[in-house]
mmCIF file of C-alpha atoms in Angstrom:
data_model
loop_
_atom_site.group_PDB
_atom_site.id
_atom_site.type_symbol
_atom_site.label_atom_id
_atom_site.label_comp_id
_atom_site.label_asym_id
_atom_site.label_seq_id
_atom_site.Cartn_x
_atom_site.Cartn_y
_atom_site.Cartn_z
ATOM 1 C CA MET J 1 -0.092 -21.114 -7.549
ATOM 2 C CA VAL J 2 0.756 -18.641 -9.583
ATOM 3 C CA GLU J 3 -2.823 -19.040 -12.099
ATOM 4 C CA SER J 4 -4.588 -18.693 -8.612
ATOM 5 C CA LEU J 5 -3.008 -15.493 -7.778
ATOM 6 C CA TYR J 6 -3.984 -13.502 -11.326
ATOM 7 C CA LEU J 7 -7.830 -14.277 -9.534
ATOM 8 C CA ASP J 8 -6.679 -12.728 -6.188
ATOM 9 C CA LEU J 9 -5.207 -9.850 -8.355
ATOM 10 C CA LYS J 10 -8.712 -9.122 -9.754
ATOM 11 C CA ALA J 11 -9.600 -8.949 -6.400
ATOM 12 C CA ARG J 12 -6.683 -6.725 -5.046
ATOM 13 C CA PRO J 13 -6.992 -4.142 -8.196
ATOM 14 C CA ASP J 14 -4.237 -1.862 -6.433
ATOM 15 C CA LEU J 15 -1.857 -4.537 -6.817
ATOM 16 C CA GLU J 16 -2.577 -5.297 -10.807
ATOM 17 C CA VAL J 17 -1.659 -1.733 -10.685
ATOM 18 C CA ILE J 18 1.599 -2.079 -8.791
ATOM 19 C CA SER J 19 2.420 -5.131 -11.136
ATOM 20 C CA ARG J 20 2.477 -2.944 -14.083
ATOM 21 C CA LEU J 21 5.110 -0.522 -12.516
ATOM 22 C CA VAL J 22 8.005 -3.544 -12.017
ATOM 23 C CA ASP J 23 10.321 -4.009 -14.914
ATOM 24 C CA PRO J 24 12.424 -7.081 -15.733
ATOM 25 C CA GLY J 25 15.379 -6.912 -13.990
ATOM 26 C CA HIS J 26 13.681 -4.397 -11.054
ATOM 27 C CA ARG J 27 15.091 -5.309 -7.888
ATOM 28 C CA VAL J 28 11.957 -4.859 -5.571
ATOM 29 C CA LEU J 29 11.158 -4.966 -2.099
ATOM 30 C CA ASP J 30 7.579 -5.260 -0.553
ATOM 31 C CA LEU J 31 7.443 -4.215 2.950
ATOM 32 C CA GLY J 32 4.765 -6.195 4.607
ATOM 33 C CA CYS J 33 4.823 -8.974 2.160
ATOM 34 C CA GLY J 34 2.467 -11.652 3.763
ATOM 35 C CA ASP J 35 2.876 -14.765 2.540
ATOM 36 C CA GLY J 36 5.565 -13.716 -0.565
ATOM 37 C CA ILE J 37 2.813 -15.017 -3.509
ATOM 38 C CA PHE J 38 2.545 -11.425 -4.947
ATOM 39 C CA LEU J 39 6.458 -10.938 -5.009
ATOM 40 C CA LYS J 40 6.333 -14.958 -5.978
ATOM 41 C CA MET J 41 4.433 -13.723 -8.993
ATOM 42 C CA LEU J 42 6.756 -10.770 -9.547
ATOM 43 C CA ARG J 43 9.548 -12.694 -9.994
ATOM 44 C CA GLU J 44 8.045 -15.394 -12.430
ATOM 45 C CA LYS J 45 5.662 -13.229 -14.583
ATOM 46 C CA ARG J 46 7.757 -9.901 -14.500
ATOM 47 C CA GLY J 47 11.346 -10.883 -13.900
ATOM 48 C CA ALA J 48 11.941 -9.079 -11.260
ATOM 49 C CA GLU J 49 14.683 -9.585 -8.439
ATOM 50 C CA VAL J 50 12.627 -9.654 -5.123
ATOM 51 C CA LEU J 51 12.947 -9.369 -1.484
ATOM 52 C CA GLY J 52 10.239 -8.847 1.677
ATOM 53 C CA MET J 53 9.742 -7.880 4.780
ATOM 54 C CA GLU J 54 7.002 -9.144 7.527
ATOM 55 C CA ILE J 55 7.052 -9.384 11.105
ATOM 56 C CA SER J 56 4.830 -12.124 11.433
ATOM 57 C CA GLN J 57 6.201 -15.886 11.585
ATOM 58 C CA VAL J 58 3.184 -17.770 10.526
ATOM 59 C CA GLU J 59 3.808 -15.586 6.997
ATOM 60 C CA ILE J 60 6.980 -16.114 6.838
ATOM 61 C CA ALA J 61 7.092 -19.416 6.979
ATOM 62 C CA LYS J 62 4.547 -19.311 3.918
ATOM 63 C CA CYS J 63 7.732 -16.997 2.351
ATOM 64 C CA ILE J 64 10.263 -19.413 2.046
ATOM 65 C CA ALA J 65 7.881 -22.269 1.589
ATOM 66 C CA ASN J 66 7.052 -20.063 -1.328
ATOM 67 C CA GLY J 67 10.302 -19.685 -2.176
ATOM 68 C CA VAL J 68 10.728 -15.887 -1.638
ATOM 69 C CA PRO J 69 13.583 -14.211 0.238
ATOM 70 C CA VAL J 70 12.361 -12.424 3.238
ATOM 71 C CA ILE J 71 13.988 -10.387 6.222
ATOM 72 C CA GLN J 72 11.869 -10.717 9.628
ATOM 73 C CA SER J 73 11.348 -7.360 10.730
ATOM 74 C CA ASP J 74 9.048 -4.688 12.423
ATOM 75 C CA LEU J 75 7.798 -1.746 10.073
ATOM 76 C CA ASP J 76 8.108 0.780 12.490
ATOM 77 C CA ASP J 77 11.971 -0.299 13.046
ATOM 78 C CA ASP J 78 14.749 1.812 10.680
ATOM 79 C CA LEU J 79 15.298 -0.614 7.491
ATOM 80 C CA ASP J 80 19.255 -0.113 8.430
ATOM 81 C CA PHE J 81 19.677 -3.491 5.859
ATOM 82 C CA ALA J 82 19.262 -1.538 2.602
ATOM 83 C CA GLU J 83 21.296 1.255 1.351
ATOM 84 C CA ASP J 84 20.243 4.591 0.307
ATOM 85 C CA GLY J 85 18.606 3.655 -3.442
ATOM 86 C CA SER J 86 19.344 0.217 -3.531
ATOM 87 C CA PHE J 87 15.327 -0.895 -4.802
ATOM 88 C CA ASP J 88 14.175 0.095 -8.075
ATOM 89 C CA LEU J 89 10.853 0.059 -6.626
ATOM 90 C CA VAL J 90 10.023 -0.367 -2.392
ATOM 91 C CA ILE J 91 6.295 -1.508 -2.224
ATOM 92 C CA LEU J 92 3.965 -0.894 0.998
ATOM 93 C CA SER J 93 0.276 -2.352 0.397
ATOM 94 C CA GLN J 94 -2.480 -1.408 2.655
ATOM 95 C CA THR J 95 -0.002 -1.303 5.130
ATOM 96 C CA LEU J 96 0.468 2.597 6.172
ATOM 97 C CA GLN J 97 -2.603 3.532 7.979
ATOM 98 C CA GLN J 98 -1.152 0.512 10.652
ATOM 99 C CA MET J 99 2.208 2.414 11.595
ATOM 100 C CA ARG J 100 2.613 3.902 14.584
ATOM 101 C CA ARG J 101 4.501 6.907 12.676
ATOM 102 C CA PRO J 102 3.565 6.735 9.027
ATOM 103 C CA ASP J 103 5.725 9.272 8.759
ATOM 104 C CA ARG J 104 8.864 7.820 9.397
ATOM 105 C CA LEU J 105 8.220 5.148 7.238
ATOM 106 C CA LEU J 106 7.279 7.382 4.305
ATOM 107 C CA ARG J 107 11.074 9.185 4.660
ATOM 108 C CA ARG J 108 12.471 5.510 5.150
ATOM 109 C CA LEU J 109 10.758 3.903 2.305
ATOM 110 C CA VAL J 110 11.774 6.531 -0.056
ATOM 111 C CA ARG J 111 15.431 6.744 1.452
ATOM 112 C CA VAL J 112 15.777 3.149 0.493
ATOM 113 C CA GLY J 113 13.659 2.901 -2.979
ATOM 114 C CA LYS J 114 14.426 5.195 -5.912
ATOM 115 C CA ARG J 115 11.085 5.039 -6.303
ATOM 116 C CA GLY J 116 7.834 3.747 -4.044
ATOM 117 C CA ALA J 117 3.998 2.169 -4.598
ATOM 118 C CA VAL J 118 1.839 2.937 -1.455
ATOM 119 C CA SER J 119 -1.521 1.370 -1.662
ATOM 120 C CA PHE J 120 -3.426 3.210 0.603
ATOM 121 C CA ILE J 121 -7.393 2.958 1.300
ATOM 122 C CA ASN J 122 -9.433 6.143 1.369
ATOM 123 C CA PHE J 123 -11.280 6.834 4.458
ATOM 124 C CA GLY J 124 -12.890 9.737 2.704
ATOM 125 C CA HIS J 125 -14.675 7.653 0.498
ATOM 126 C CA PHE J 126 -18.232 8.863 -0.042
ATOM 127 C CA HIS J 127 -19.552 5.292 1.565
ATOM 128 C CA CYS J 128 -17.662 6.071 4.778
ATOM 129 C CA ARG J 129 -18.948 9.709 5.078
ATOM 130 C CA TRP J 130 -22.654 8.260 4.417
ATOM 131 C CA GLN J 131 -21.968 5.863 7.537
ATOM 132 C CA LEU J 132 -20.926 8.050 9.692
ATOM 133 C CA MET J 133 -23.558 10.864 8.874
ATOM 134 C CA LEU J 134 -26.654 8.432 8.895
ATOM 135 C CA ALA J 135 -25.604 5.905 11.035
ATOM 136 C CA GLY J 136 -23.037 8.059 13.343
ATOM 137 C CA SER J 137 -20.753 4.687 13.713
ATOM 138 C CA MET J 138 -17.591 4.267 12.128
ATOM 139 C CA PRO J 139 -17.546 3.150 8.707
ATOM 140 C CA ARG J 140 -17.087 -0.519 7.787
ATOM 141 C CA THR J 141 -17.092 -1.206 4.093
ATOM 142 C CA THR J 142 -15.027 -4.178 1.742
ATOM 143 C CA GLN J 143 -11.736 -2.147 2.591
ATOM 144 C CA ILE J 144 -12.534 -1.297 5.827
ATOM 145 C CA PRO J 145 -14.112 -4.773 7.542
ATOM 146 C CA TYR J 146 -13.258 -4.284 11.002
ATOM 147 C CA GLN J 147 -15.127 -3.099 13.634
ATOM 148 C CA TRP J 148 -13.569 0.007 15.709
ATOM 149 C CA TYR J 149 -12.679 -1.546 18.704
ATOM 150 C CA ASN J 150 -10.731 -4.336 16.655
ATOM 151 C CA THR J 151 -9.294 -2.799 13.759
ATOM 152 C CA PRO J 152 -5.610 -2.672 13.238
ATOM 153 C CA ASN J 153 -6.172 0.875 11.462
ATOM 154 C CA ILE J 154 -5.106 3.357 13.945
ATOM 155 C CA HIS J 155 -4.315 6.049 11.644
ATOM 156 C CA LEU J 156 -7.284 6.731 9.537
ATOM 157 C CA GLY J 157 -6.742 9.491 6.305
ATOM 158 C CA THR J 158 -7.916 10.265 3.012
ATOM 159 C CA ILE J 159 -5.747 10.766 -0.399
ATOM 160 C CA ARG J 160 -6.027 14.502 0.603
ATOM 161 C CA ASP J 161 -4.467 13.906 3.655
ATOM 162 C CA PHE J 162 -1.213 11.604 1.786
ATOM 163 C CA ARG J 163 -1.112 14.790 -0.911
ATOM 164 C CA ARG J 164 -0.360 17.033 2.467
ATOM 165 C CA LEU J 165 1.759 14.374 3.950
ATOM 166 C CA CYS J 166 3.883 13.826 1.019
ATOM 167 C CA LYS J 167 4.213 17.686 0.839
ATOM 168 C CA HIS J 168 5.086 17.978 4.263
ATOM 169 C CA LEU J 169 8.100 15.093 3.868
ATOM 170 C CA GLY J 170 8.986 16.998 0.944
ATOM 171 C CA ILE J 171 8.276 13.632 -1.169
ATOM 172 C CA ARG J 172 6.998 13.994 -4.905
ATOM 173 C CA ILE J 173 3.989 12.236 -6.141
ATOM 174 C CA VAL J 174 4.936 11.255 -9.797
ATOM 175 C CA GLN J 175 1.552 9.181 -10.213
ATOM 176 C CA GLU J 176 -1.735 9.074 -8.931
ATOM 177 C CA ILE J 177 -3.858 5.857 -9.699
ATOM 178 C CA PRO J 178 -7.202 6.152 -8.129
ATOM 179 C CA ILE J 179 -8.628 2.790 -7.332
ATOM 180 C CA GLY J 180 -12.840 2.175 -7.453
ATOM 181 C CA PHE J 181 -14.985 -0.389 -8.180
ATOM 182 C CA SER J 182 -17.903 1.612 -9.570
ATOM 183 C CA PHE J 183 -18.344 5.401 -11.221
ATOM 184 C CA PRO J 184 -14.892 5.317 -13.241
ATOM 185 C CA LEU J 185 -15.651 9.227 -14.508
ATOM 186 C CA LEU J 186 -16.336 10.258 -11.035
ATOM 187 C CA THR J 187 -13.217 8.360 -9.504
ATOM 188 C CA ALA J 188 -10.910 9.830 -11.923
ATOM 189 C CA ALA J 189 -12.276 13.811 -11.202
ATOM 190 C CA TRP J 190 -12.692 13.124 -7.400
ATOM 191 C CA PRO J 191 -11.158 10.336 -6.079
ATOM 192 C CA ASN J 192 -10.939 12.097 -2.630
ATOM 193 C CA LEU J 193 -14.550 11.191 -2.817
ATOM 194 C CA PHE J 194 -15.261 8.047 -4.976
ATOM 195 C CA ALA J 195 -12.067 5.860 -4.833
ATOM 196 C CA VAL J 196 -11.874 3.425 -1.947
ATOM 197 C CA GLY J 197 -7.842 3.601 -2.536
ATOM 198 C CA CYS J 198 -5.133 5.170 -4.321
ATOM 199 C CA VAL J 199 -1.811 3.635 -5.798
ATOM 200 C CA PHE J 200 0.727 6.752 -5.539
ATOM 201 C CA VAL J 201 4.160 6.222 -7.135
ATOM 202 C CA ILE J 202 6.216 8.502 -5.137
ATOM 203 C CA GLU J 203 10.173 9.484 -4.586
ATOM 204 C CA ARG J 204 12.039 11.605 -2.800
ATOM 205 C CA ALA J 205 12.474 15.320 -3.642
ATOM 206 C CA GLN J 206 15.610 15.799 -5.429
#
């Protein structure tokens, strides 16, 4: 099971980046943890103490089968079960754009976590801009495979938008790790245009 996960990490470079942020003994909370296999890897390979949060009964059953502790809850609700700063790292992976109020979720994330790792899909990527400009239709990419009428993504944003939101909320961006499948130099220099996504390491401003 764990060996197959490494293959998945190669297809999800954002998770590979996040895994490197976890040190042995870290308390890690994954908001929207899915089947829990990533948390299982963090526990077994990185020595982390893990907890997942998930709303789907099907995914919760998979978490339990994978031996991962999980809480059933809607991410749009408060994180009342956790005290301030009770986790070393809180993970939010490619989920923020599906929330009704991303701003509120980010505030809760930096309250319960000393730091957060937010994997963000960049709707400002040049493939998206190209499709809008030439085809005049909502973009579909590997990161955004849905049609406009069945997409779970209700808040489309760019890397620049995320930076502005953090500034507005008084959240400090500790690190940005842009993710790109091609043009590495351009991705690093102009992530808002060439990165398909970005991992932001954030914390509450002191």
